[in-house]
Structure formats: C-alpha cells, structure tokens
mmCIF file of C-alpha atoms in Angstrom:
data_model
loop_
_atom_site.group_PDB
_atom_site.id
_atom_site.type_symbol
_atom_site.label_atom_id
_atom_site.label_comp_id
_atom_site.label_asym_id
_atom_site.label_seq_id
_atom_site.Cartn_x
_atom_site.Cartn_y
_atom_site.Cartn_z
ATOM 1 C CA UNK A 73 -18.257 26.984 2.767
ATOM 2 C CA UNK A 74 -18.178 24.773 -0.005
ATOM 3 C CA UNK A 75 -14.660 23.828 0.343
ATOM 4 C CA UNK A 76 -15.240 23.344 4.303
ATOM 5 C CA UNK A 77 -17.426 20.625 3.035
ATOM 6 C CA UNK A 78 -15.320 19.652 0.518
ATOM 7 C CA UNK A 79 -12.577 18.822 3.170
ATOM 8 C CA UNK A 80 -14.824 17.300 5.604
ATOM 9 C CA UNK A 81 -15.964 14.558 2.603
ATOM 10 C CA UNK A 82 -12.150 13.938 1.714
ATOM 11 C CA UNK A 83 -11.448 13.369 5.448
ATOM 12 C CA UNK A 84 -14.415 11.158 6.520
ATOM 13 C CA UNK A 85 -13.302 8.805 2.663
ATOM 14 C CA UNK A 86 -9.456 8.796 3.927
ATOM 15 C CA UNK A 87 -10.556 7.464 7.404
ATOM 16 C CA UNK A 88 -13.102 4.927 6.132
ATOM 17 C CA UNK A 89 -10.364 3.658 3.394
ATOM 18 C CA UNK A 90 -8.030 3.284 7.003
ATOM 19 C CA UNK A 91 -10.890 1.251 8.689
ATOM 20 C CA UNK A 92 -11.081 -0.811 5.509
ATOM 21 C CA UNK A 93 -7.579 -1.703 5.277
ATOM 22 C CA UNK A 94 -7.247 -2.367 8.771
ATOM 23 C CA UNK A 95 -10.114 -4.251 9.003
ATOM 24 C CA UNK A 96 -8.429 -6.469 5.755
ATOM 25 C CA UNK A 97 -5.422 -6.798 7.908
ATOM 26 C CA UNK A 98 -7.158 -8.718 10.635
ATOM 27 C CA UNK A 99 -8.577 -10.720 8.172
ATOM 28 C CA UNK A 100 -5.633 -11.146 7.130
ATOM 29 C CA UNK A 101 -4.280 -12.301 10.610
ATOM 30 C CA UNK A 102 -7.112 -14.754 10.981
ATOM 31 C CA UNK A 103 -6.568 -16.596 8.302
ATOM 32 C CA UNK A 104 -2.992 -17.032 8.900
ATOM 33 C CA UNK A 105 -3.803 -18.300 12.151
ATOM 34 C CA UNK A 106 -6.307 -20.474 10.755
ATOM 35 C CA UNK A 107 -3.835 -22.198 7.863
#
C-alpha cells in the first residue's frame, strides 16, 4: 500500500514539474512576441 502511494506522489510531482515547464515555455513565447 505504501508504495501504491508512493507512486501516486512521484506521478502527481512529474506532472506538476510538466505543467511548470510548459507553463515557462509560454512565458517564454510571450515575451518573445513582446521584444
């Protein structure tokens, strides 16, 4: 059970670190667009 949970944390950080980066790569975008 433990390492259920253990997986489930490891998952739910690798898809937040995804968000953040693509999230800094339309920042990114804008302000290229904006220079």
């Amino acid at each position: 059970m433990k390492i259920l949970l253990l997986n489930f944390f490891t998952a739910a950080v690798a898809a937040q670190q995804m968000e953040i980066a693509r999230f800094g790569g339309c920042l990114n975008e804008t302000q290229v667009a904006l220079e």
